[in-house]
Each structure stands twice: as C-alpha cells, then as structure tokens.
One Martini backbone bead per residue (centre of mass of N, CA, C, O) as a GRO file, in nm:
protein
  470
    1MET     BB    1  -1.383   1.253  -0.097
    2SER     BB    2  -1.545   1.490  -0.235
    3GLN     BB    3  -1.577   1.656  -0.527
    4THR     BB    4  -1.625   1.942  -0.416
    5ILE     BB    5  -1.369   1.957  -0.244
    6MET     BB    6  -1.157   1.892  -0.464
    7GLU     BB    7  -1.220   2.144  -0.650
    8LYS     BB    8  -1.093   2.348  -0.428
    9LYS     BB    9  -0.840   2.196  -0.481
   10THR     BB   10  -0.513   2.131  -0.529
   11CYS     BB   11  -0.370   1.905  -0.759
   12ILE     BB   12  -0.111   1.653  -0.714
   13ALA     BB   13   0.083   1.451  -0.909
   14MET     BB   14   0.262   1.136  -0.833
   15VAL     BB   15   0.571   0.969  -0.969
   16PRO     BB   16   0.743   0.720  -0.874
   17SER     BB   17   1.003   0.541  -0.851
   18PRO     BB   18   1.101   0.245  -0.839
   19GLY     BB   19   1.110   0.173  -0.516
   20LEU     BB   20   1.128   0.235  -0.181
   21SER     BB   21   1.359   0.464  -0.180
   22HIS     BB   22   1.161   0.649  -0.366
   23LEU     BB   23   0.887   0.655  -0.225
   24ILE     BB   24   0.938   0.766   0.062
   25PRO     BB   25   1.032   1.066   0.002
   26LEU     BB   26   0.773   1.142  -0.159
   27VAL     BB   27   0.575   1.092   0.068
   28GLU     BB   28   0.706   1.291   0.268
   29PHE     BB   29   0.668   1.536   0.089
   30ALA     BB   30   0.359   1.523   0.076
   31LYS     BB   31   0.312   1.555   0.377
   32LYS     BB   32   0.447   1.830   0.406
   33LEU     BB   33   0.266   1.979   0.206
   34VAL     BB   34  -0.023   1.924   0.342
   35GLU     BB   35   0.056   2.031   0.624
   36GLN     BB   36   0.135   2.329   0.518
   37HIS     BB   37  -0.108   2.285   0.281
   38HIS     BB   38  -0.453   2.238   0.297
   39ASN     BB   39  -0.522   2.309  -0.031
   40ILE     BB   40  -0.376   2.031  -0.088
   41TYR     BB   41  -0.373   1.755  -0.319
   42VAL     BB   42  -0.267   1.404  -0.337
   43THR     BB   43  -0.167   1.179  -0.610
   44PHE     BB   44  -0.068   0.853  -0.654
   45LEU     BB   45   0.122   0.707  -0.933
   46ILE     BB   46   0.219   0.357  -0.948
   47PRO     BB   47   0.480   0.197  -1.059
   48THR     BB   48   0.533  -0.164  -1.128
   49LEU     BB   49   0.743  -0.449  -1.051
   50GLY     BB   50   0.538  -0.645  -0.992
   51SER     BB   51   0.461  -0.704  -0.692
   52THR     BB   52   0.371  -0.571  -0.404
   53SER     BB   53   0.484  -0.490  -0.110
   54SER     BB   54   0.416  -0.481   0.224
   55SER     BB   55   0.564  -0.214   0.278
   56MET     BB   56   0.414  -0.045   0.069
   57ILE     BB   57   0.126  -0.092   0.168
   58GLN     BB   58   0.168   0.027   0.452
   59ILE     BB   59   0.238   0.311   0.363
   60LEU     BB   60  -0.024   0.368   0.191
   61ASN     BB   61  -0.231   0.297   0.436
   62ASN     BB   62  -0.088   0.565   0.607
   63LEU     BB   63  -0.219   0.797   0.480
   64PRO     BB   64  -0.342   1.087   0.465
   65PRO     BB   65  -0.637   1.234   0.358
   66ASN     BB   66  -0.477   1.424   0.128
   67ILE     BB   67  -0.384   1.125   0.038
   68ASN     BB   68  -0.359   0.921  -0.249
   69PHE     BB   69  -0.387   0.605  -0.451
   70THR     BB   70  -0.246   0.439  -0.752
   71ILE     BB   71  -0.191   0.125  -0.881
   72LEU     BB   72  -0.051   0.032  -1.144
   73PRO     BB   73  -0.021  -0.185  -1.366
   74GLN     BB   74   0.180  -0.440  -1.379
   75ILE     BB   75   0.509  -0.521  -1.452
   76ASN     BB   76   0.674  -0.772  -1.600
   77THR     BB   77   0.985  -0.911  -1.619
   78HIS     BB   78   0.944  -1.039  -1.916
   79GLN     BB   79   0.925  -0.738  -2.049
   80LEU     BB   80   1.226  -0.734  -1.991
   81PRO     BB   81   1.538  -0.726  -2.013
   82GLN     BB   82   1.806  -0.910  -1.955
   83ASN     BB   83   2.075  -0.813  -1.773
   84VAL     BB   84   2.009  -0.531  -1.653
   85HIS     BB   85   2.015  -0.255  -1.508
   86PHE     BB   86   1.819  -0.133  -1.253
   87VAL     BB   87   1.778   0.145  -1.382
   88THR     BB   88   1.658   0.037  -1.645
   89LYS     BB   89   1.418  -0.104  -1.514
   90MET     BB   90   1.284   0.147  -1.403
   91SER     BB   91   1.246   0.303  -1.669
   92LEU     BB   92   1.084   0.080  -1.821
   93THR     BB   93   0.850   0.062  -1.628
   94VAL     BB   94   0.748   0.349  -1.686
   95LYS     BB   95   0.720   0.335  -1.993
   96LEU     BB   96   0.505   0.095  -1.983
   97SER     BB   97   0.303   0.287  -1.794
   98LEU     BB   98   0.195   0.532  -1.964
   99PRO     BB   99  -0.096   0.449  -2.044
  100PHE     BB  100  -0.195   0.439  -1.747
  101LEU     BB  101  -0.121   0.729  -1.675
  102HIS     BB  102  -0.303   0.868  -1.878
  103GLU     BB  103  -0.573   0.764  -1.763
  104ALA     BB  104  -0.539   0.879  -1.476
  105LEU     BB  105  -0.516   1.180  -1.562
  106LYS     BB  106  -0.783   1.201  -1.710
  107SER     BB  107  -0.953   1.156  -1.457
  108LEU     BB  108  -0.841   1.393  -1.284
  109THR     BB  109  -0.921   1.632  -1.481
  110CYS     BB  110  -1.238   1.577  -1.430
  111THR     BB  111  -1.224   1.607  -1.081
  112THR     BB  112  -0.984   1.824  -1.078
  113ASN     BB  113  -0.728   2.066  -0.990
  114LEU     BB  114  -0.479   2.009  -1.199
  115ALA     BB  115  -0.134   2.137  -1.188
  116ALA     BB  116   0.078   1.885  -1.136
  117LEU     BB  117   0.381   1.690  -1.207
  118VAL     BB  118   0.552   1.455  -1.002
  119PHE     BB  119   0.874   1.299  -1.058
  120GLY     BB  120   1.105   1.081  -1.068
  121MET     BB  121   1.434   1.040  -1.184
  122PHE     BB  122   1.322   0.747  -1.327
  123SER     BB  123   1.037   0.911  -1.450
  124VAL     BB  124   1.077   1.109  -1.710
  125ASP     BB  125   0.864   0.995  -1.917
  126ALA     BB  126   0.621   1.154  -1.783
  127LEU     BB  127   0.651   1.424  -1.935
  128GLU     BB  128   0.480   1.361  -2.191
  129VAL     BB  129   0.211   1.352  -2.031
  130ALA     BB  130   0.216   1.633  -1.909
  131LYS     BB  131   0.207   1.781  -2.186
  132GLN     BB  132  -0.073   1.668  -2.279
  133PHE     BB  133  -0.204   1.831  -2.007
  134ASN     BB  134  -0.061   2.103  -1.933
  135LEU     BB  135   0.152   2.050  -1.708
  136LEU     BB  136   0.335   2.090  -1.463
  137SER     BB  137   0.690   1.999  -1.420
  138TYR     BB  138   0.861   1.769  -1.184
  139VAL     BB  139   1.155   1.678  -1.031
  140PHE     BB  140   1.241   1.427  -0.791
  141TYR     BB  141   1.524   1.432  -0.588
  142ALA     BB  142   1.645   1.173  -0.373
  143THR     BB  143   1.896   1.325  -0.393
  144GLY     BB  144   2.145   1.539  -0.418
  145ALA     BB  145   2.293   1.833  -0.539
  146ILE     BB  146   2.554   1.710  -0.646
  147PHE     BB  147   2.419   1.505  -0.832
  148LEU     BB  148   2.264   1.717  -0.993
  149SER     BB  149   2.509   1.874  -1.095
  150PHE     BB  150   2.628   1.637  -1.244
  151SER     BB  151   2.389   1.569  -1.430
  152PHE     BB  152   2.383   1.853  -1.573
  153SER     BB  153   2.704   1.829  -1.668
  154LEU     BB  154   2.749   1.558  -1.825
  155PRO     BB  155   2.711   1.640  -2.136
  156LYS     BB  156   2.997   1.822  -2.111
  157ILE     BB  157   3.162   1.569  -2.079
  158ASP     BB  158   3.423   1.403  -2.177
  159ASP     BB  159   3.453   1.070  -2.256
  160SER     BB  160   3.765   1.034  -2.195
  161VAL     BB  161   3.750   1.050  -1.883
  162PHE     BB  162   3.618   0.740  -1.856
  163THR     BB  163   3.880   0.551  -1.922
  164GLU     BB  164   3.969   0.625  -1.618
  165LEU     BB  165   3.918   0.566  -1.279
  166THR     BB  166   4.140   0.798  -1.180
  167ASN     BB  167   4.000   1.010  -1.288
  168THR     BB  168   3.873   1.348  -1.284
  169VAL     BB  169   3.584   1.542  -1.165
  170ASN     BB  170   3.436   1.855  -1.196
  171ILE     BB  171   3.185   1.997  -0.990
  172PRO     BB  172   2.960   2.218  -0.957
  173GLY     BB  173   2.993   2.316  -0.617
  174CYS     BB  174   3.267   2.156  -0.563
  175VAL     BB  175   3.561   2.120  -0.356
  176VAL     BB  176   3.594   1.836  -0.491
  177PRO     BB  177   3.707   1.588  -0.667
  178TYR     BB  178   3.594   1.312  -0.876
  179LYS     BB  179   3.627   1.000  -0.929
  180VAL     BB  180   3.522   0.781  -1.156
  181LYS     BB  181   3.484   0.539  -0.947
  182ASP     BB  182   3.266   0.745  -0.781
  183LEU     BB  183   3.057   0.728  -0.979
  184PRO     BB  184   2.771   0.654  -1.096
  185ASP     BB  185   2.586   0.422  -1.194
  186PRO     BB  186   2.731   0.316  -1.506
  187ILE     BB  187   2.973   0.511  -1.581
  188PRO     BB  188   3.249   0.351  -1.534
  189TYR     BB  189   3.131   0.116  -1.760
  190GLU     BB  190   2.989   0.348  -1.949
  191ARG     BB  191   3.128   0.587  -2.117
  192SER     BB  192   2.877   0.736  -2.250
  193SER     BB  193   2.606   0.722  -2.097
  194LYS     BB  194   2.339   0.772  -2.271
  195SER     BB  195   2.097   0.732  -2.080
  196ILE     BB  196   2.182   0.950  -1.878
  197VAL     BB  197   2.207   1.187  -2.068
  198GLY     BB  198   1.912   1.177  -2.162
  199ARG     BB  199   1.785   1.236  -1.885
  200THR     BB  200   1.934   1.510  -1.828
  201LYS     BB  201   1.817   1.672  -2.070
  202ILE     BB  202   1.525   1.686  -1.952
  203LEU     BB  203   1.575   1.904  -1.732
  204SER     BB  204   1.531   2.149  -1.942
  205LEU     BB  205   1.196   2.080  -1.964
  206VAL     BB  206   1.132   2.154  -1.686
  207ASP     BB  207   1.006   2.360  -1.418
  208GLY     BB  208   1.156   2.170  -1.199
  209VAL     BB  209   1.367   2.089  -0.904
  210ILE     BB  210   1.338   1.865  -0.640
  211VAL     BB  211   1.537   1.869  -0.338
  212ASN     BB  212   1.678   1.651  -0.085
  213SER     BB  213   1.782   1.934   0.067
  214PHE     BB  214   2.023   2.177   0.214
  215THR     BB  215   2.223   2.451   0.254
  216ASP     BB  216   2.408   2.337   0.495
  217LEU     BB  217   2.492   2.078   0.327
  218GLU     BB  218   2.477   2.204  -0.008
  219GLY     BB  219   2.538   2.509  -0.078
  220ASP     BB  220   2.731   2.520  -0.324
  221ALA     BB  221   2.555   2.354  -0.522
  222ILE     BB  222   2.297   2.521  -0.502
  223ARG     BB  223   2.423   2.792  -0.588
  224ALA     BB  224   2.529   2.702  -0.866
  225LEU     BB  225   2.244   2.644  -0.981
  226GLN     BB  226   2.110   2.928  -0.917
  227GLU     BB  227   2.311   3.132  -1.054
  228LYS     BB  228   2.252   3.066  -1.347
  229ARG     BB  229   1.964   3.180  -1.336
  230LEU     BB  230   2.035   3.470  -1.236
  231ASN     BB  231   2.223   3.505  -1.512
  232GLY     BB  232   2.023   3.399  -1.756
  233LYS     BB  233   2.050   3.106  -1.785
  234ASN     BB  234   2.014   2.775  -1.885
  235ALA     BB  235   1.843   2.668  -1.600
  236LEU     BB  236   1.753   2.552  -1.314
  237CYS     BB  237   1.479   2.513  -1.095
  238VAL     BB  238   1.553   2.506  -0.754
  239TYR     BB  239   1.419   2.296  -0.470
  240PRO     BB  240   1.519   2.300  -0.143
  241VAL     BB  241   1.334   2.076   0.106
  242GLY     BB  242   1.520   1.972   0.313
  243PRO     BB  243   1.498   1.716   0.523
  244ILE     BB  244   1.339   1.416   0.401
  245ILE     BB  245   1.190   1.201   0.637
  246GLN     BB  246   1.104   0.974   0.841
  247SER     BB  247   0.945   0.978   1.157
  248LYS     BB  248   0.861   0.672   1.111
  249SER     BB  249   0.810   0.347   1.121
  250THR     BB  250   0.562   0.122   0.976
  251ASN     BB  251   0.710  -0.129   1.067
  252ASN     BB  252   0.694  -0.397   1.325
  253GLU     BB  253   0.907  -0.575   1.243
  254ASN     BB  254   1.141  -0.652   1.497
  255GLN     BB  255   1.113  -0.415   1.694
  256PHE     BB  256   1.111  -0.535   1.977
  257GLU     BB  257   1.387  -0.674   1.982
  258CYS     BB  258   1.588  -0.435   1.906
  259ILE     BB  259   1.484  -0.217   2.104
  260GLU     BB  260   1.508  -0.381   2.361
  261TRP     BB  261   1.810  -0.423   2.332
  262LEU     BB  262   1.891  -0.122   2.330
  263ASN     BB  263   1.774  -0.062   2.620
  264THR     BB  264   2.029  -0.243   2.750
  265GLN     BB  265   2.228  -0.030   2.653
  266PRO     BB  266   2.459   0.186   2.648
  267GLN     BB  267   2.546   0.483   2.584
  268LYS     BB  268   2.706   0.514   2.299
  269SER     BB  269   2.776   0.171   2.209
  270VAL     BB  270   2.641   0.127   1.915
  271LEU     BB  271   2.660  -0.039   1.607
  272TYR     BB  272   2.506   0.028   1.305
  273VAL     BB  273   2.411  -0.223   1.048
  274SER     BB  274   2.337  -0.110   0.708
  275PHE     BB  275   2.228  -0.152   0.338
  276GLY     BB  276   1.941  -0.102   0.312
  277SER     BB  277   1.678  -0.193   0.081
  278GLY     BB  278   1.913  -0.351  -0.139
  279GLY     BB  279   2.174  -0.437  -0.010
  280THR     BB  280   2.450  -0.662  -0.092
  281LEU     BB  281   2.656  -0.942  -0.011
  282SER     BB  282   2.889  -1.151  -0.017
  283GLN     BB  283   3.000  -1.424   0.140
  284ASP     BB  284   3.288  -1.320   0.194
  285GLN     BB  285   3.192  -1.042   0.310
  286ILE     BB  286   3.028  -1.148   0.544
  287ASN     BB  287   3.261  -1.283   0.688
  288GLU     BB  288   3.437  -1.028   0.727
  289LEU     BB  289   3.229  -0.865   0.885
  290ALA     BB  290   3.191  -1.055   1.120
  291PHE     BB  291   3.492  -1.060   1.210
  292GLY     BB  292   3.520  -0.751   1.242
  293LEU     BB  293   3.312  -0.716   1.466
  294GLU     BB  294   3.449  -0.909   1.663
  295LEU     BB  295   3.733  -0.761   1.673
  296SER     BB  296   3.633  -0.476   1.787
  297ASN     BB  297   3.459  -0.506   2.064
  298GLN     BB  298   3.186  -0.397   1.966
  299LYS     BB  299   2.880  -0.306   1.963
  300PHE     BB  300   2.597  -0.455   1.769
  301LEU     BB  301   2.361  -0.388   1.489
  302TRP     BB  302   2.258  -0.629   1.241
  303VAL     BB  303   2.137  -0.601   0.912
  304MET     BB  304   2.064  -0.895   0.730
  305ARG     BB  305   2.152  -1.056   0.423
  306ALA     BB  306   2.163  -1.248   0.180
  307PRO     BB  307   2.371  -1.349  -0.046
  308SER     BB  308   2.541  -1.169  -0.325
  309ASN     BB  309   2.706  -1.074  -0.631
  310SER     BB  310   2.489  -0.849  -0.615
  311SER     BB  311   2.460  -0.536  -0.458
  312SER     BB  312   2.134  -0.498  -0.587
  313SER     BB  313   1.940  -0.761  -0.560
  314ALA     BB  314   1.714  -0.630  -0.339
  315TYR     BB  315   1.578  -0.377  -0.472
  316LEU     BB  316   1.329  -0.528  -0.667
  317THR     BB  317   1.361  -0.783  -0.476
  318ARG     BB  318   1.285  -1.062  -0.282
  319GLN     BB  319   1.398  -1.242  -0.022
  320LYS     BB  320   1.379  -1.594   0.114
  321GLU     BB  321   1.608  -1.635   0.282
  322ASN     BB  322   1.796  -1.706   0.565
  323PRO     BB  323   2.054  -1.514   0.660
  324LEU     BB  324   2.167  -1.669   0.920
  325ASP     BB  325   2.277  -1.920   0.750
  326TYR     BB  326   2.546  -1.731   0.645
  327LEU     BB  327   2.701  -1.748   0.889
  328PRO     BB  328   2.945  -1.813   1.069
  329ILE     BB  329   3.046  -2.052   1.254
  330GLY     BB  330   2.965  -1.944   1.586
  331PHE     BB  331   2.901  -1.637   1.589
  332LEU     BB  332   2.645  -1.605   1.764
  333GLU     BB  333   2.767  -1.730   2.020
  334ARG     BB  334   3.024  -1.546   2.053
  335THR     BB  335   2.824  -1.257   2.024
  336LYS     BB  336   2.575  -1.247   2.232
  337ALA     BB  337   2.712  -1.008   2.420
  338GLN     BB  338   2.772  -0.794   2.173
  339GLY     BB  339   2.524  -0.872   1.970
  340LEU     BB  340   2.280  -0.820   1.693
  341VAL     BB  341   2.099  -1.025   1.457
  342ILE     BB  342   1.888  -0.927   1.182
  343PRO     BB  343   1.652  -0.987   0.937
  344SER     BB  344   1.642  -0.739   0.664
  345TRP     BB  345   1.495  -0.562   0.913
  346ALA     BB  346   1.454  -0.221   1.048
  347PRO     BB  347   1.371   0.054   1.255
  348GLN     BB  348   1.565   0.306   1.168
  349ILE     BB  349   1.461   0.555   1.314
  350GLN     BB  350   1.462   0.431   1.601
  351VAL     BB  351   1.757   0.357   1.600
  352LEU     BB  352   1.900   0.637   1.537
  353SER     BB  353   1.737   0.775   1.795
  354HIS     BB  354   1.892   0.610   1.987
  355GLY     BB  355   2.101   0.641   2.266
  356SER     BB  356   2.296   0.379   2.198
  357ILE     BB  357   2.387   0.511   1.942
  358ALA     BB  358   2.711   0.589   1.780
  359ALA     BB  359   2.693   0.443   1.487
  360PHE     BB  360   2.703   0.407   1.111
  361LEU     BB  361   2.702   0.140   0.892
  362SER     BB  362   2.696   0.251   0.551
  363HIS     BB  363   2.595   0.282   0.203
  364CYS     BB  364   2.503   0.591   0.137
  365GLY     BB  365   2.232   0.650   0.104
  366TRP     BB  366   2.037   0.925   0.109
  367ASN     BB  367   1.839   0.850   0.327
  368SER     BB  368   2.050   0.757   0.538
  369THR     BB  369   2.210   1.017   0.542
  370LEU     BB  370   1.981   1.201   0.648
  371GLU     BB  371   1.921   1.038   0.904
  372SER     BB  372   2.198   1.081   1.031
  373VAL     BB  373   2.195   1.387   1.035
  374VAL     BB  374   1.934   1.438   1.198
  375HIS     BB  375   2.054   1.235   1.444
  376GLY     BB  376   2.371   1.261   1.479
  377VAL     BB  377   2.527   1.015   1.314
  378PRO     BB  378   2.795   0.866   1.258
  379ILE     BB  379   3.000   0.741   0.974
  380ILE     BB  380   3.043   0.440   0.790
  381ALA     BB  381   3.165   0.409   0.468
  382TRP     BB  382   2.984   0.161   0.239
  383PRO     BB  383   2.966   0.152  -0.072
  384LEU     BB  384   2.793  -0.006  -0.366
  385PHE     BB  385   2.589   0.188  -0.542
  386ALA     BB  386   2.527   0.417  -0.750
  387GLU     BB  387   2.569   0.726  -0.558
  388GLN     BB  388   2.729   0.627  -0.298
  389ARG     BB  389   3.025   0.709  -0.358
  390MET     BB  390   2.970   1.010  -0.375
  391ASN     BB  391   2.859   1.038  -0.089
  392ALA     BB  392   3.117   0.941   0.053
  393VAL     BB  393   3.291   1.179  -0.033
  394THR     BB  394   3.122   1.399   0.096
  395LEU     BB  395   3.133   1.288   0.392
  396THR     BB  396   3.456   1.277   0.414
  397GLN     BB  397   3.575   1.547   0.246
  398VAL     BB  398   3.356   1.773   0.307
  399LEU     BB  399   3.198   1.719   0.590
  400LYS     BB  400   3.344   1.522   0.795
  401VAL     BB  401   3.127   1.256   0.902
  402ALA     BB  402   3.332   1.027   0.793
  403ILE     BB  403   3.445   0.687   0.736
  404ARG     BB  404   3.624   0.497   0.500
  405VAL     BB  405   3.651   0.211   0.360
  406LYS     BB  406   3.891  -0.029   0.246
  407VAL     BB  407   3.960  -0.186  -0.046
  408ASP     BB  408   4.087  -0.467  -0.159
  409GLU     BB  409   4.249  -0.493  -0.459
  410GLU     BB  410   4.269  -0.806  -0.499
  411SER     BB  411   3.967  -0.903  -0.386
  412GLY     BB  412   3.734  -0.664  -0.349
  413ILE     BB  413   3.738  -0.647  -0.033
  414VAL     BB  414   3.667  -0.607   0.304
  415LYS     BB  415   3.860  -0.652   0.564
  416ARG     BB  416   3.861  -0.733   0.895
  417ASP     BB  417   4.084  -0.540   0.993
  418GLU     BB  418   3.962  -0.284   0.868
  419ILE     BB  419   3.693  -0.295   1.014
  420GLY     BB  420   3.797  -0.287   1.306
  421LYS     BB  421   3.957  -0.020   1.278
  422VAL     BB  422   3.724   0.173   1.193
  423ILE     BB  423   3.543   0.128   1.434
  424LYS     BB  424   3.745   0.238   1.646
  425ARG     BB  425   3.780   0.522   1.526
  426ILE     BB  426   3.466   0.606   1.572
  427MET     BB  427   3.426   0.493   1.885
  428GLU     BB  428   3.719   0.612   1.939
  429GLY     BB  429   3.843   0.901   2.020
  430ASN     BB  430   3.908   1.201   1.850
  431GLU     BB  431   3.791   1.151   1.569
  432GLY     BB  432   3.503   1.073   1.662
  433PHE     BB  433   3.451   1.332   1.822
  434GLU     BB  434   3.469   1.534   1.580
  435ILE     BB  435   3.245   1.405   1.414
  436CYS     BB  436   3.020   1.447   1.620
  437LYS     BB  437   3.024   1.757   1.616
  438ARG     BB  438   2.963   1.800   1.312
  439ILE     BB  439   2.689   1.638   1.300
  440LYS     BB  440   2.544   1.806   1.513
  441ASN     BB  441   2.543   2.070   1.351
  442LEU     BB  442   2.377   1.953   1.114
  443SER     BB  443   2.129   1.877   1.278
  444ASP     BB  444   2.055   2.166   1.358
  445ALA     BB  445   2.028   2.273   1.064
  446ALA     BB  446   1.799   2.085   0.979
  447SER     BB  447   1.590   2.191   1.178
  448ASP     BB  448   1.594   2.489   1.084
  449ALA     BB  449   1.501   2.444   0.783
  450LEU     BB  450   1.198   2.331   0.881
  451CYS     BB  451   1.122   2.569   1.007
  452GLU     BB  452   0.971   2.842   1.042
  453ASN     BB  453   1.149   3.031   0.805
  454GLY     BB  454   1.309   2.834   0.682
  455SER     BB  455   1.456   2.748   0.395
  456SER     BB  456   1.269   2.499   0.321
  457TYR     BB  457   0.999   2.614   0.403
  458ASN     BB  458   1.001   2.854   0.198
  459VAL     BB  459   1.030   2.693  -0.062
  460LEU     BB  460   0.765   2.531  -0.034
  461SER     BB  461   0.577   2.779  -0.025
  462ASP     BB  462   0.645   2.888  -0.306
  463LEU     BB  463   0.554   2.636  -0.462
  464ALA     BB  464   0.262   2.618  -0.359
  465LEU     BB  465   0.173   2.897  -0.462
  466LYS     BB  466   0.213   2.836  -0.760
  467TRP     BB  467   0.003   2.604  -0.773
  468GLN     BB  468  -0.250   2.769  -0.656
  469ASN     BB  469  -0.229   2.987  -0.914
  470ILE     BB  470  -0.338   2.807  -1.163
   0.00000   0.00000   0.00000
C-alpha cells in the first residue's frame, strides 16, 4: 500500500499477548474492524517468545490487504526466570520487547495517521509506550466480561478471602458467587496475587477496554461495568464487540481425515474432545479419559496431545512426541468403529459447525466457549488453568449450557466412570435436550449482536468513529 493512501487512513497498532489463543481473537477483531470501516488500517506488532509457530505464520500470511504485521525480535527463553507461571512469561516477553515496540511505533508515526494502540490483556506494559507517543490506549480482553469485572474489583478484595479454597467471592454483575478454587491462576495459590493486582490497576489508566463478549451472553456483568461510568464514578469505558471468532480454520493439517470421518457419521451423534491450543493432561488422566470415552459407547472425535504433569505445558511451546504413542494398549483397535483420535490439532471451526457434532468436551477457554455458543454446541466443562474454571462456573451455573466433570478428591483426576456418566448425560435424555435449547437461543442472540444495528455492531461503529475523528 502506498504511503499516500496510508496517510488518508486512520492507523491502529495492535500488540497481542504472546500465544496463539490471544493472537487469533485480536486478528479476528482487526478483520471485523477493517471490514466494517474501510478507512481504517491495522498494523500488528507482535512480541514473541522463541521462534514463531507455523500456525501463527499461516494466520499472519492470510491477513486482508488493510492489515499488515511486524514480528518483533524474538525473546529467548533463557532471558526469562525459570519455573515461573506462563502468565508471567507472557508479561515478561512483552516487557523485554518494549524497546522494539518503541522503534516500530516511531516508524509508524512518521508514515501514517496513527490514532491508537490496542494491546492484549497480558501486554499492558505497552501502555507506557502508547503514552510516549500520545496515543489513545485500549486493552483487548480476549476473555469475557465476568472475568473483566473480577479483574477490576480484585484490588478491593481482602487478601484473607484467598486463604481458603472453599471461600467465595462476589463479583459485580454476577448472579452466583465464585469459590476461590475456581478463580483464575495463580490467584488460589498466591494469596496476594500482586502481579495480577498490578496489571488490573493499569485498567484505570487506559482509554477503554474492548471485550470479546455480547450483552445477551454476559449482560449483567457488562451493565455493572457500564453503570459505574454512567454514575460518574472512576470506571472503565467498556466496549463489548463480540462474539469474535474465526470464520474458518487456516490450517489444513488433518482436515481431510477428521472432516471426512465426520461426514460418515449420523447427525448429532459425535462428541468432540479438545483442550484448546495449549491444554495437556497427565498420563493417568489420558488413560482415564480414554477408558471413559470407551465406556460411554458414544461416538467421539478426540484431539490428543502427549502427556504432561503441567496442564498448560503446550501453551507457549510445541510438543514433538507422537501423542498416539501414549494411549492405553489396544484402545485404538477396540474403538475404531466408535471414534477417531487425531494428534495435536483439528480445524475446530469446521468441526463445531459440522452437523454430526452433538457436544463438545472442552477446557472452557474463552475462544472455545464462544465458538460453542456461536455454533450452538452443548458443552462438557473440563477446565484446566487460567480463567477456565471461572468460565466453567458461568457456563454451568449462570448460562446452564454445560455440565461440569467432577474431579476425584483423592487422586486429583477425573475418573473413567464419571467421564462416561457425564457424556451420557449430555448426549442422551432430557437434561441434554434442555441444554441444547438454551445454547441454541444463545447462538441466535450471538448472530443478532453482530448484524447491522446489532449491539456489538453498533459498539464497534462508535469506537471506530472515535478513532477516525482523532
């Protein structure tokens, strides 16, 4: 694109948090923005820990003409402290990338009408660079409004509440209390949670927070955040623009096998099993899940990773082992007429939109949650880390579109009998039928929110107009 054309356009710089599950929703937000407002141009400035994955490169190479990207010089793992939480790794990666971000923004200000910097929830250190260039600054929350409401209220919660995992916390705009054990990592294990409190305090310094949610999904939480501002209090300016999900998967790996297999299955007959872009199970838990699927006698499509004792071990690093080597002996042979196991990755959008899918056994990451809602697929909630346990509470107790598995207190894993029972509950009988009806209603509401003059469509238009008037 020529410099003359770019100078006529409003440029928005976007800094995603490290990790594919944070890049994807911000990319999809940018696509929605430039599709709806042709006079806006987006540049991604991407901090990375180690080399970029092939999946990331494929996503970036398929961006529309009004969006381009710069991958900032990579941060090496040896530059970070060892054995720290992956959230800390993400934040430190961004912090170490600030000098590169400064240079990239300096170049953009010379060649474009740069109006604002939008950064991910774990990239809040980018705020100091935005201030140096007098840019409007916005946090993009790839999670929901309930988590945002919790984050904003966290500094006001007494630390003593976190001393017992069974204690409860009331979150503004939430109709149910949340147990401490269901709060996002690492809060249940780090009582003061100083790093998280520090990040949330920054929320009061930005010009707004863009939330990947919509009013029919989290209306109470969104209204609670917005009412504070209407009442003249020091509160966030919240922009609910969701649900923003991928319209299609960009990776073709394994697509032919699993989609062709789904094409041969009866309507609403298959359970899709996936723990997101980074979730992993222990070897014992893989065994129990395999036997539970077998016991259920239900058809399944399982996206499997190699075992790890860390539930988030694949989040920022790639696994090299063949996951199928870790299945129980004889499992694939015994279940070859019942299910299909594929290693590491599946085209999730195509899978969830397929007519043969009846339910989704999910880690309850926000991207997967929104994809289930958009496609009207009931959920078996099996949260692993981050805010996934909080999402599971919302899905089961507030929205009532999911059933949550119970973890055995003695072993700390979900047993095969429990897995088989929960699968049958959602795939058969009245309970699953009622869940189907509720999530179908949410799916219709999601579509309405994004239509012209829908709630999310109008919010995005208001935000774009503000940027164009800079």
